[in-house]
Short mmCIF file of C-alpha atoms in Angstrom, two decimals:
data_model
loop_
_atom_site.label_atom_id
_atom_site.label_comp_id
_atom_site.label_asym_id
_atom_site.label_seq_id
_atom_site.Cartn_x
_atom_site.Cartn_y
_atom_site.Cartn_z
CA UNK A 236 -7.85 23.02 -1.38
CA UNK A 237 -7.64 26.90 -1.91
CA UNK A 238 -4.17 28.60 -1.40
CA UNK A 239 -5.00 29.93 2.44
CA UNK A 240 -5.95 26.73 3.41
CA UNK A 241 -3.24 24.90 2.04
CA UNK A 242 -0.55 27.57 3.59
CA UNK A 243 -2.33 27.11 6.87
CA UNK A 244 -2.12 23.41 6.57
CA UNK A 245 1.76 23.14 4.92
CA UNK A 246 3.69 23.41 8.21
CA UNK A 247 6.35 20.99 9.57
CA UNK A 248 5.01 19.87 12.52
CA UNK A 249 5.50 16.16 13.26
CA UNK A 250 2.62 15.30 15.94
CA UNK A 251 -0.42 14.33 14.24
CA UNK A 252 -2.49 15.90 16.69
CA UNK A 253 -0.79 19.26 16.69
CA UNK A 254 -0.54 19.29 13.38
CA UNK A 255 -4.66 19.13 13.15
CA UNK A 256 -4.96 21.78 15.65
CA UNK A 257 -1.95 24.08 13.98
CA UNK A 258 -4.57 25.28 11.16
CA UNK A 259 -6.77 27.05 13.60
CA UNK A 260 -5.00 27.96 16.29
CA UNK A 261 -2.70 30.38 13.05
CA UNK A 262 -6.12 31.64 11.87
CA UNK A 263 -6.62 32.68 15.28
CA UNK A 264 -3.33 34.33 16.25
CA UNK A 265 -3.68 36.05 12.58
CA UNK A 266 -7.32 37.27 14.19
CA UNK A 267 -5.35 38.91 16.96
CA UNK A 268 -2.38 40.18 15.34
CA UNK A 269 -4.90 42.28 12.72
CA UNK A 270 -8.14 42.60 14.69
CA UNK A 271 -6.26 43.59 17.94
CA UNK A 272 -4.76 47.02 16.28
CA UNK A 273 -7.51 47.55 13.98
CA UNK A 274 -10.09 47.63 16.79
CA UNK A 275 -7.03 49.95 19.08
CA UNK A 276 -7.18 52.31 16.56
CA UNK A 277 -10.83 52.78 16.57
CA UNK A 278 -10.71 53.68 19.84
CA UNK A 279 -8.33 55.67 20.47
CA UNK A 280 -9.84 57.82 17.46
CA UNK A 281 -13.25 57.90 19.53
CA UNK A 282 -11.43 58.72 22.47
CA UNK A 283 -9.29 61.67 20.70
CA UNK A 284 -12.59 62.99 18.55
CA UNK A 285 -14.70 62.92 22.11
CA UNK A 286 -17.38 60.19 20.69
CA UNK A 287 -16.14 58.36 23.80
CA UNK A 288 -15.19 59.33 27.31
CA UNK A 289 -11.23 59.20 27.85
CA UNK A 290 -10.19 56.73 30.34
CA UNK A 291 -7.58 57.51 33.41
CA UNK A 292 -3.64 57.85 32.49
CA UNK A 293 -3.28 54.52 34.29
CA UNK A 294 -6.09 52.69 32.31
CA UNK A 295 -5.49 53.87 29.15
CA UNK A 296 -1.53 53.31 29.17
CA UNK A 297 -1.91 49.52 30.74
CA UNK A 298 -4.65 49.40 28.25
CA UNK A 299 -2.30 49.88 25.04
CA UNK A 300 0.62 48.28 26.48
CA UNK A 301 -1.12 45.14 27.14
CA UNK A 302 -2.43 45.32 23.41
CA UNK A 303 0.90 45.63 22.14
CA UNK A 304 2.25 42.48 23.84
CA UNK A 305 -0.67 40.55 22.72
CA UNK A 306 -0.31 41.14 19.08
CA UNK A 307 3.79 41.28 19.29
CA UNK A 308 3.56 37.66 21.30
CA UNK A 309 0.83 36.59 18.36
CA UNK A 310 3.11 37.19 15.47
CA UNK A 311 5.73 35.56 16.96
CA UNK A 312 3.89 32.78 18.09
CA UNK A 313 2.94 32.21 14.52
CA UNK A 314 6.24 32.57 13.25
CA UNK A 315 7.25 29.48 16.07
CA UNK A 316 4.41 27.67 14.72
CA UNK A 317 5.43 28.25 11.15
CA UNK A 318 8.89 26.78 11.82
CA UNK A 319 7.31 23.83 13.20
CA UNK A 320 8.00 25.13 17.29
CA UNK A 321 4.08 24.59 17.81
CA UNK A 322 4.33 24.18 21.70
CA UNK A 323 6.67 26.95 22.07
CA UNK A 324 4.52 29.09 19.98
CA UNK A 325 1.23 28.20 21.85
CA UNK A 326 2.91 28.41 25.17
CA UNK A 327 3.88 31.80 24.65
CA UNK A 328 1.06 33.39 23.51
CA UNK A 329 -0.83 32.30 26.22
CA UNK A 330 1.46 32.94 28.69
CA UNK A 331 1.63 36.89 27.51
CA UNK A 332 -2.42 37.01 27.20
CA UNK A 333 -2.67 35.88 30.41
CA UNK A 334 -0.16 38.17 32.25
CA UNK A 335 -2.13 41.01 29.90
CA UNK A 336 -5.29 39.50 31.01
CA UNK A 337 -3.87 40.01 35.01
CA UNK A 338 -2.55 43.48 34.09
CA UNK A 339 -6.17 45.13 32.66
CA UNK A 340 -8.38 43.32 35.27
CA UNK A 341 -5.46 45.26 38.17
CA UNK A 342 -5.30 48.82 36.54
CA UNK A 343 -9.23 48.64 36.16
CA UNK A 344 -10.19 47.09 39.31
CA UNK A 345 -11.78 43.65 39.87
CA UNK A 346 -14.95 45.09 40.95
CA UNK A 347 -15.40 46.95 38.04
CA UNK A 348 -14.84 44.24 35.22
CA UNK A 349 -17.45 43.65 33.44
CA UNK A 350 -18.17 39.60 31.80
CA UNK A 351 -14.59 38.67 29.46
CA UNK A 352 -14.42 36.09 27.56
CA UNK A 353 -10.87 35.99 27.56
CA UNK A 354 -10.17 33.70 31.01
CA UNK A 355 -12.41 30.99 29.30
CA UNK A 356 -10.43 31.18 25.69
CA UNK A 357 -7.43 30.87 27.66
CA UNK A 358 -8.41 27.27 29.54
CA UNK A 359 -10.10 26.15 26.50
CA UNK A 360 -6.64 26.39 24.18
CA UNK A 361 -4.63 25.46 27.11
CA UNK A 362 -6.66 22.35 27.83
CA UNK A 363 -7.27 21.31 24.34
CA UNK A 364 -3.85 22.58 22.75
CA UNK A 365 -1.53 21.58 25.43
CA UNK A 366 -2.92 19.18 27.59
CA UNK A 367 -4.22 18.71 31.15
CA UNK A 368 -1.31 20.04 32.95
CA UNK A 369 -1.15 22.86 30.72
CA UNK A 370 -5.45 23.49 31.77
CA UNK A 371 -4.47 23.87 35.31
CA UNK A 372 -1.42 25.71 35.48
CA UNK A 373 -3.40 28.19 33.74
CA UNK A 374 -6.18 27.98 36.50
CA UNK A 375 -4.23 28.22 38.51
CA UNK A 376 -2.40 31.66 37.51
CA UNK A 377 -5.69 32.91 36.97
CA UNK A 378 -7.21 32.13 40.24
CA UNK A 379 -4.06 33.82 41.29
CA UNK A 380 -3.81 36.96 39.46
CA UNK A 381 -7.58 37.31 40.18
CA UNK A 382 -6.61 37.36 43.88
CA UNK A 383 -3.91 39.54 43.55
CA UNK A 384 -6.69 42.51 41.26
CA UNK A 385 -8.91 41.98 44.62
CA UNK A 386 -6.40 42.71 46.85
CA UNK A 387 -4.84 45.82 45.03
CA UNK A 388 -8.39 47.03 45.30
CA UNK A 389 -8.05 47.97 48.88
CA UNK A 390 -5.39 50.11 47.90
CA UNK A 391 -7.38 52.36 45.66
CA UNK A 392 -8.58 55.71 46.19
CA UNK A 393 -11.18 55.67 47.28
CA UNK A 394 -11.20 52.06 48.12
CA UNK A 395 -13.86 49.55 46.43
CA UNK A 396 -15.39 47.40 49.52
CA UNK A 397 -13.24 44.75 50.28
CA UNK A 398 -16.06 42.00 50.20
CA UNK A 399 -17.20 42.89 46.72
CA UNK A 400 -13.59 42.57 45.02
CA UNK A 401 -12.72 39.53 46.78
CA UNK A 402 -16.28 37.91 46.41
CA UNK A 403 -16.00 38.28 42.72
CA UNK A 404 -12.17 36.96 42.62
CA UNK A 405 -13.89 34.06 44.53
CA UNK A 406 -16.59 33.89 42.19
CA UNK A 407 -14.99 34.01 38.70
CA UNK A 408 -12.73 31.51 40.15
CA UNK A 409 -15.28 29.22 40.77
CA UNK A 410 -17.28 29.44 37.54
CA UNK A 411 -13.17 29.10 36.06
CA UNK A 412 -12.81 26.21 38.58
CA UNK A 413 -16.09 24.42 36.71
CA UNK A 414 -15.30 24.96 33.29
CA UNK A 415 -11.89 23.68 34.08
CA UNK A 416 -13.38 20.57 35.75
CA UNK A 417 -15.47 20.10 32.67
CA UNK A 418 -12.52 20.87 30.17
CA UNK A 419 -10.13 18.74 31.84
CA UNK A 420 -12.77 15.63 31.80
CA UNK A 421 -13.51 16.29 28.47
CA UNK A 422 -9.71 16.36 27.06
CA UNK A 423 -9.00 13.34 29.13
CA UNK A 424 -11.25 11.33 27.06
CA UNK A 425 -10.57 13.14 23.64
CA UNK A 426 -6.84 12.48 23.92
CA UNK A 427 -7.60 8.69 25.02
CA UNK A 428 -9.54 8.23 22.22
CA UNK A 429 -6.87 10.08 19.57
CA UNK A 430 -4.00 7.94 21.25
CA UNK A 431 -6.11 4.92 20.87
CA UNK A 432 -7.14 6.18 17.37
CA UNK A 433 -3.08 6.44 16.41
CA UNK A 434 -2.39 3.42 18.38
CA UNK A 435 -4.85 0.94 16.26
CA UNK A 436 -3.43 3.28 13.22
CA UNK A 437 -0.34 2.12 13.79
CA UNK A 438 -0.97 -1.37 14.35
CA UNK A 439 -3.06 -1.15 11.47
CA UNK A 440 0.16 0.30 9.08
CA UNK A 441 2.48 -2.70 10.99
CA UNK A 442 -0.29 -5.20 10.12
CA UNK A 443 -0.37 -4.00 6.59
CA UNK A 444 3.95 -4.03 6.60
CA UNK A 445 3.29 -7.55 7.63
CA UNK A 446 0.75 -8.31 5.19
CA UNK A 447 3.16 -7.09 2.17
CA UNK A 448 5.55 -8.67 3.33
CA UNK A 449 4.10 -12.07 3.72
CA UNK A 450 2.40 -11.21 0.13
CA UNK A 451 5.82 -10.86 -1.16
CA UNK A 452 7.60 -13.94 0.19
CA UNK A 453 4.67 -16.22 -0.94
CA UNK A 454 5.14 -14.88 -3.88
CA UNK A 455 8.82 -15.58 -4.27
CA UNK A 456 7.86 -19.08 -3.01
CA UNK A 457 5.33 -19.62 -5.77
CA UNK A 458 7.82 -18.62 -8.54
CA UNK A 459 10.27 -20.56 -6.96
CA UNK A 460 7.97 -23.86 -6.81
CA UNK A 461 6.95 -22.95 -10.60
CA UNK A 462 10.45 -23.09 -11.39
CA UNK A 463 11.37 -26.19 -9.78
CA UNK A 464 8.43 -27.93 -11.73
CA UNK A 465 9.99 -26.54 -14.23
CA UNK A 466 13.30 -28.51 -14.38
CA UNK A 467 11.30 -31.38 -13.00
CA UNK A 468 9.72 -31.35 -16.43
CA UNK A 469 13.48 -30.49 -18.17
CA UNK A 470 14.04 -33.97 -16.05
CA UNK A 471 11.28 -35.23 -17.78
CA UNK A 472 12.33 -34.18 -21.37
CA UNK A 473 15.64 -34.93 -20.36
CA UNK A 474 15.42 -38.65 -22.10
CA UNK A 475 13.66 -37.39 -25.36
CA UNK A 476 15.83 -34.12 -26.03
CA UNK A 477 19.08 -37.25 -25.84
CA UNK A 478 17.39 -38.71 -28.31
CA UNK A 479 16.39 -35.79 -30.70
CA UNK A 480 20.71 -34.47 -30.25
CA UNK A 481 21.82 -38.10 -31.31
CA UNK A 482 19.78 -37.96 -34.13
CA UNK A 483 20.96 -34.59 -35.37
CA UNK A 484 24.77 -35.26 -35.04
CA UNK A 485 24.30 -38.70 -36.54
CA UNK A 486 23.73 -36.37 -39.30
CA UNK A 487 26.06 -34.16 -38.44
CA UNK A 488 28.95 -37.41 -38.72
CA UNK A 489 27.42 -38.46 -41.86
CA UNK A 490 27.86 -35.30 -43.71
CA UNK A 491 31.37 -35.06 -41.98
CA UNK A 492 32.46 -38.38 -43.02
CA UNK A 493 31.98 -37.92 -46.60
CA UNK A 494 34.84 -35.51 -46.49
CA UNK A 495 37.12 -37.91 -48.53
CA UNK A 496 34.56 -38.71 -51.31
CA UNK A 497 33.93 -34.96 -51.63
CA UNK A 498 37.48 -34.08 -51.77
CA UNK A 499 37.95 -36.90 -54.44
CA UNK A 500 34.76 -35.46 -56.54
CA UNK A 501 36.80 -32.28 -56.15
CA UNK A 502 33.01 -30.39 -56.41
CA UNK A 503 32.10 -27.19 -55.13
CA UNK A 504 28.60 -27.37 -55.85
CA UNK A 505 28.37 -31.04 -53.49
CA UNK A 506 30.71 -29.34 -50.67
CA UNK A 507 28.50 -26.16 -50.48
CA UNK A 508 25.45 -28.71 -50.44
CA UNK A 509 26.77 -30.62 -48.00
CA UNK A 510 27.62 -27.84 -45.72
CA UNK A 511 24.60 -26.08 -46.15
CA UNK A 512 22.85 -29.88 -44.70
CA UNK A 513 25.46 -29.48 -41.87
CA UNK A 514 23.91 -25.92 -41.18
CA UNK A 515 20.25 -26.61 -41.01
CA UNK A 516 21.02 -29.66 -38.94
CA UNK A 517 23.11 -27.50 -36.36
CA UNK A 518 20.42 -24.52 -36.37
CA UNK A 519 17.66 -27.62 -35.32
CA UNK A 520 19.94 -28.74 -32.95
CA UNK A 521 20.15 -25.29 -31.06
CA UNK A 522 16.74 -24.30 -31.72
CA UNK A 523 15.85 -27.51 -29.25
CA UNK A 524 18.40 -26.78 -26.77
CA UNK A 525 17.22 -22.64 -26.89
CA UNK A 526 13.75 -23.63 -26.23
CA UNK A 527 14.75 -25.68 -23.53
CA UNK A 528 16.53 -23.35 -22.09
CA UNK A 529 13.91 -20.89 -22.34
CA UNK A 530 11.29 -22.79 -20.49
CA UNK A 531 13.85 -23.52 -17.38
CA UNK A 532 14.82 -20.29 -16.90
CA UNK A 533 14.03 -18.76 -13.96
CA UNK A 534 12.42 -15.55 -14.50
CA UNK A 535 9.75 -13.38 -12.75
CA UNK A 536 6.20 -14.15 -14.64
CA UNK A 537 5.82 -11.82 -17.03
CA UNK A 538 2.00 -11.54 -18.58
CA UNK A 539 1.58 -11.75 -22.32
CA UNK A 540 -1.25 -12.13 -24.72
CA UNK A 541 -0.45 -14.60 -27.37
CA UNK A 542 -2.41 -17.80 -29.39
CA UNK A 543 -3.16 -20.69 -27.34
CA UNK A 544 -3.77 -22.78 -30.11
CA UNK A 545 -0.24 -21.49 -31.59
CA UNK A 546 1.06 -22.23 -28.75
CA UNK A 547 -0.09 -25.53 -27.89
CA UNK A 548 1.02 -26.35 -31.84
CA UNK A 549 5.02 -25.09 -31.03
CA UNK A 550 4.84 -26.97 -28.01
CA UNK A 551 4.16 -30.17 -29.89
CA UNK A 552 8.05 -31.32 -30.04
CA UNK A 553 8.44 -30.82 -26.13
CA UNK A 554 5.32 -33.11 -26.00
CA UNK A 555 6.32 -36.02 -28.12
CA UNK A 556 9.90 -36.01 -26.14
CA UNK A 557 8.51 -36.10 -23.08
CA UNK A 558 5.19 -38.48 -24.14
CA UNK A 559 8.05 -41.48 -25.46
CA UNK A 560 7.64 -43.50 -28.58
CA UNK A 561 5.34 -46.02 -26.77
CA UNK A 562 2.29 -42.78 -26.86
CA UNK A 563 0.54 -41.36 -29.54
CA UNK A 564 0.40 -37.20 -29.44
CA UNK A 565 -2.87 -36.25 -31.07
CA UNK A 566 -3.37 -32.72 -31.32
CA UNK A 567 -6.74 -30.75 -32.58
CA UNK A 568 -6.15 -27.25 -34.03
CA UNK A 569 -8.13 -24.42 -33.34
CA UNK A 570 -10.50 -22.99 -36.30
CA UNK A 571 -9.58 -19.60 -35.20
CA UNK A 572 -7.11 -17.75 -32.87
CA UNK A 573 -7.66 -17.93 -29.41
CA UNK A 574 -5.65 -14.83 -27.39
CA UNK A 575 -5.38 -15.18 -23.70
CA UNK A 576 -3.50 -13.17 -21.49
CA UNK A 577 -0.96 -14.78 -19.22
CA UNK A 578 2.90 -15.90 -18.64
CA UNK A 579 3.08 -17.75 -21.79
CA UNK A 580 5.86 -20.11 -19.66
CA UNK A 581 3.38 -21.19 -17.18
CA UNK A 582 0.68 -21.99 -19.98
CA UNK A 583 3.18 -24.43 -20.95
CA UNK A 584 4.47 -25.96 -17.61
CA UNK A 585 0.71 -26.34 -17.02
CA UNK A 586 -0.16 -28.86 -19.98
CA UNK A 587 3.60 -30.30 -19.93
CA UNK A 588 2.69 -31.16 -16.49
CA UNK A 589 -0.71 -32.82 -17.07
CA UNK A 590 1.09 -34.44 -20.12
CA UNK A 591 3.59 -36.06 -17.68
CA UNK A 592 0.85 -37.06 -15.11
CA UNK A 593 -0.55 -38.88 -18.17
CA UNK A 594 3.02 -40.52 -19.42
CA UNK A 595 2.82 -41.67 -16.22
CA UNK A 596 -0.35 -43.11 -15.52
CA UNK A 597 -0.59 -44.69 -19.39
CA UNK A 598 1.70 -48.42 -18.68
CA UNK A 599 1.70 -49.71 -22.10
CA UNK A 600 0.99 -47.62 -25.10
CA UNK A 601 -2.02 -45.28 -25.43
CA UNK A 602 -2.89 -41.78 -26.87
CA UNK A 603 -2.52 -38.02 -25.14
CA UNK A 604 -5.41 -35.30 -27.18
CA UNK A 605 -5.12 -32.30 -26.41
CA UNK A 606 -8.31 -29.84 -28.21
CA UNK A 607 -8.26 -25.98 -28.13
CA UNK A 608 -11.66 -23.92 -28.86
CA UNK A 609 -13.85 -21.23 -27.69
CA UNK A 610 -17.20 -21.14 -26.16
CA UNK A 611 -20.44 -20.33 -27.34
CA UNK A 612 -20.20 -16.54 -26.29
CA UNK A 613 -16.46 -16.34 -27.30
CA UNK A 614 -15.65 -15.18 -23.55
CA UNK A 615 -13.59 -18.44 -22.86
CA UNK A 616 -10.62 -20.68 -23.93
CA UNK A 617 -11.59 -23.95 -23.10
CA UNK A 618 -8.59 -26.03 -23.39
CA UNK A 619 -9.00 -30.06 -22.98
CA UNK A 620 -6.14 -32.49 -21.86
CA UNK A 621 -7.19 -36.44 -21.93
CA UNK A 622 -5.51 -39.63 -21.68
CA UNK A 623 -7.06 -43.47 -22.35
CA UNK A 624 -5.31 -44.39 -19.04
CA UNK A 625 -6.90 -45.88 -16.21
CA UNK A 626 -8.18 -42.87 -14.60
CA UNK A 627 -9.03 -41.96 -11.04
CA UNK A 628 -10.73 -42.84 -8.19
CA UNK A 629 -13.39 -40.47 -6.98
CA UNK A 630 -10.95 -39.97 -3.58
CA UNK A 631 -8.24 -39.58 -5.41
CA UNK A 632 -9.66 -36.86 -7.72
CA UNK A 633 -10.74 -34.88 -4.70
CA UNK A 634 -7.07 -34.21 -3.29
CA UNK A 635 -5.66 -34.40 -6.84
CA UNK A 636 -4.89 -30.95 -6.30
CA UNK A 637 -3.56 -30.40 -2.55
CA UNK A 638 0.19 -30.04 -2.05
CA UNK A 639 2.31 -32.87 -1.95
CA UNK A 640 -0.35 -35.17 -2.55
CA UNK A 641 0.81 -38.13 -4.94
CA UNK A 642 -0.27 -41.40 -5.64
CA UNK A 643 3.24 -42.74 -7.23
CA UNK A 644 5.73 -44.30 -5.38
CA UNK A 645 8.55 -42.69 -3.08
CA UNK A 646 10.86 -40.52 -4.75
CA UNK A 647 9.24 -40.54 -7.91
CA UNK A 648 6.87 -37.76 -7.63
CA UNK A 649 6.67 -34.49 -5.42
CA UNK A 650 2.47 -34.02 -5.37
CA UNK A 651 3.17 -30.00 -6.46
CA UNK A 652 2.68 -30.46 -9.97
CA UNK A 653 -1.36 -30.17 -9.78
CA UNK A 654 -1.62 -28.02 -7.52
CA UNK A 655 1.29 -25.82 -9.31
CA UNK A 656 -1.23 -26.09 -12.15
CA UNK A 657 -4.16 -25.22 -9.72
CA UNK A 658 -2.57 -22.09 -9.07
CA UNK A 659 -1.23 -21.15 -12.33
CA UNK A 660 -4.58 -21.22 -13.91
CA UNK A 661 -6.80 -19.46 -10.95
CA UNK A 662 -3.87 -16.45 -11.04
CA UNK A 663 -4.99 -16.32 -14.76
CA UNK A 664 -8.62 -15.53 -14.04
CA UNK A 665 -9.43 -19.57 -15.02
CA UNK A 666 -10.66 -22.82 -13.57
CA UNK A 667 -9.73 -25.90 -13.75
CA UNK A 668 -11.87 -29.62 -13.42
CA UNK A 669 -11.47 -33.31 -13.96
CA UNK A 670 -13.60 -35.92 -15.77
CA UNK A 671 -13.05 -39.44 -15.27
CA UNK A 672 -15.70 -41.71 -16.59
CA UNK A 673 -15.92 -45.20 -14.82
CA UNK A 674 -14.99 -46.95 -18.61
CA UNK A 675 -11.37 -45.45 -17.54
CA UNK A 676 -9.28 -42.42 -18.64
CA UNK A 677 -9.05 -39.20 -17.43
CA UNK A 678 -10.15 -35.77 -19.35
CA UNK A 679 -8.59 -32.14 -17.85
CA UNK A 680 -10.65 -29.25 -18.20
CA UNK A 681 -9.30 -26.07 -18.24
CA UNK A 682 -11.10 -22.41 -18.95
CA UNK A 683 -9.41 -19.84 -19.71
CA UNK A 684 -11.26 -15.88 -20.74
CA UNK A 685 -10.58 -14.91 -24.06
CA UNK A 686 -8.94 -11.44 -24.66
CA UNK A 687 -7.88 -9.70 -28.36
CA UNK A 688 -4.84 -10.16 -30.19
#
């Protein structure tokens, strides 16, 4: 946008429409604060040199004066407009062109006028500027100050004939009268269509308020529901994680029991040893409870690139507590690192949830595998979950993944871990499928795209 149009444009005006028309309607009264004079002073320099005949006293004077009103009342129109007054400003510039327009037409004489193109700019801003009312209330003056020139012409000397000022007051009414018929029909339909223009705009902008909105409060509902399956597997774990603490202050009491027998050996070196056993124990003892802690959090998903394989491989200990004694954690490393971009704490509520589904649906003792590799192309993770349970029925696999389905008993399962998972993985630009062969078990598929570390 070049500097004069953006200065024509940068006003405060608040109505959408006026502020569309405010652009041209300043070019304009600039046009008739500068063109005005300039073209006056032409004039009056033919008039004084005697390139062009001088006009009467009366003519001449009404003649300036009426140009001086029109370019004061357009400069101050544009300053209204500039302020953001854009009625006021439009309002009185045609108001003072219009009383000029009634004063030229009376000291020339109606007869006499020749075709002016002022009447019809006059009904054409009114109308489209300010409205319908605004249209005729400026017919109406016309038609009235028309009158009024064809009546002062029987007081002239000599007198014009009374039929031929008052037939043309009649006349230019008329043709004013059809324009304005035509103007007025026309804005009517261009200011129904801009109202129902802003009106679908702004049920457009609520509808999109609404949309956001909605958009946000799923979205606090989703990382809500990941967080509760979160501490539903911390319930899970909850059983394994007991076990893994008794161990480690069973050592803990060892070392502290030998207190006496070091004390009697009276030796640094086997107190320092001891301690530093104490230590290590303590530091495995918090390093479970931090990582814990870190996956129940709640926290707003943060996207990361990191290792799947790696991942799945630190992940192992959560597995085995939450898998039990009585099943047999086999995992398959990766032959190369596999970077995928996602919240590194759903990647792992995902498998720790298809782990439980399989804790759960293994009775007696069996084996969880879990494989990590890359296609053919390199584009995609493909990450495998699978079980030697007894699988699932073809209905069951088809609603394995709406909400609150569940095929375990009441109060043992919610039927939103799935379907957590579902969403987890599509979010990440994955898929997700189930293979369950009639010999029994049940494998998880789950692609992933590839990015760089």
């Amino acid at each position: 946008m070049n500097p004069i149009s953006h200065w024509l444009n940068n006003t405060p005006i608040a109505n959408p429409v006026d502020r569309r028309n405010a652009p041209f309607l300043q070019f304009l009264l600039l046009f008739f604060g500068i063109f005005v004079p300039l073209n006056k002073a032409i004039f009056l320099y033919a008039i004084f040199s005697g390139s062009w005949q001088k006009p009467g006293p009366v003519q001449l004077y009404a003649d300036l004066a009426t140009d001086i009103l029109m370019v004061a009342s357009a400069w101050i129109a544009l300053r209204f407009i500039r302020r953001g007054f854009f009625h006021k400003g439009v309002t009185l510039f045609l108001s003072v062109t219009a009383f000029c327009f009634g004063i030229a037409y009376a000291s020339v004489g109606l007869a006499h006028v020749a075709p002016d193109p002022i009447p019809f700019l006059l009904l054409s801003l009114s109308g489209l500027v300010l409205g319908r009312r605004a249209l005729w209330l400026m017919l109406a003056s016309l038609s009235g100050m028309l009158l009024i020139c064809g009546a002062l012409d029987f007081f002239r000397s000599p007198p014009l004939p009374p039929f031929a000022s008052i037939g043309k007051a009649i006349s230019i009414s008329g043709i004013l009268l059809i324009i304005t018929l035509v103007l007025d029909r026309t804005v009517a339909a261009l200011r129904k269509s801009l109202e129902e223009s802003e009106q679908r705009g702004r049920a457009l902008a609520q509808s999109n308020l609404n949309l956001r909105e909605e958009i946000e409060e799923r979205e606090r509902t989703q990382a809500q529901l990941i967080h509760s399956q979160k501490m539903d597997a911390a319930g899970r774990l909850a059983s394994g994680l007991a076990h893994d603490f008794n161990n480690v202050l069973v050592v803990i009491l060892g070392y502290a029991q030998q207190r006496s027998q070091l004390a009697k050996d009276g030796g640094t070196p086997a107190l320092e040893s001891t301690l530093e056993s104490i230590e290590l124990a303590t530091r495995r003892a918090m390093a479970i409870s931090r990582k814990l802690l870190n996956f129940s959090r709640l926290e707003v998903a943060t996207p990361e690139t990191f290792d799947a394989g790696m991942a799945t491989q630190e992940l192992q200990s959560m597995l085995r507590q939450l898998l039990g004694n009585r099943i047999r954690l086999q995992l398959d490393a990766p032959k190369r690192a596999l970077p995928i971009h996602m919240d590194r704490n759903h990647f792992e509520l995902a498998i720790l949830n298809i782990a439980g589904n399989s804790r759960d649906a293994i009775h007696d003792t069996g084996t969880f595998r879990i494989s990590t590799s890359a296609d053919s192309a390199a584009t995609l993770l493909r990450l495998t979950l699978s079980d030697d349970g007894p699988g699932m029925s073809e209905l069951v696999r088809t609603k394995a993944f709406d909400p609150f389905f569940t095929t375990k008993p009441s109060g043992e399962g919610t039927g939103l871990g799935l379907s957590v998972v579902k969403d987890i993985v599509t979010k990440a630009g994955g898929n997700i499928s189930f293979d369950c062969p009639p010999s029994g078990g049940t494998t998880t598929r789950i692609e992933l795209p590839l990015g760089k570390v």
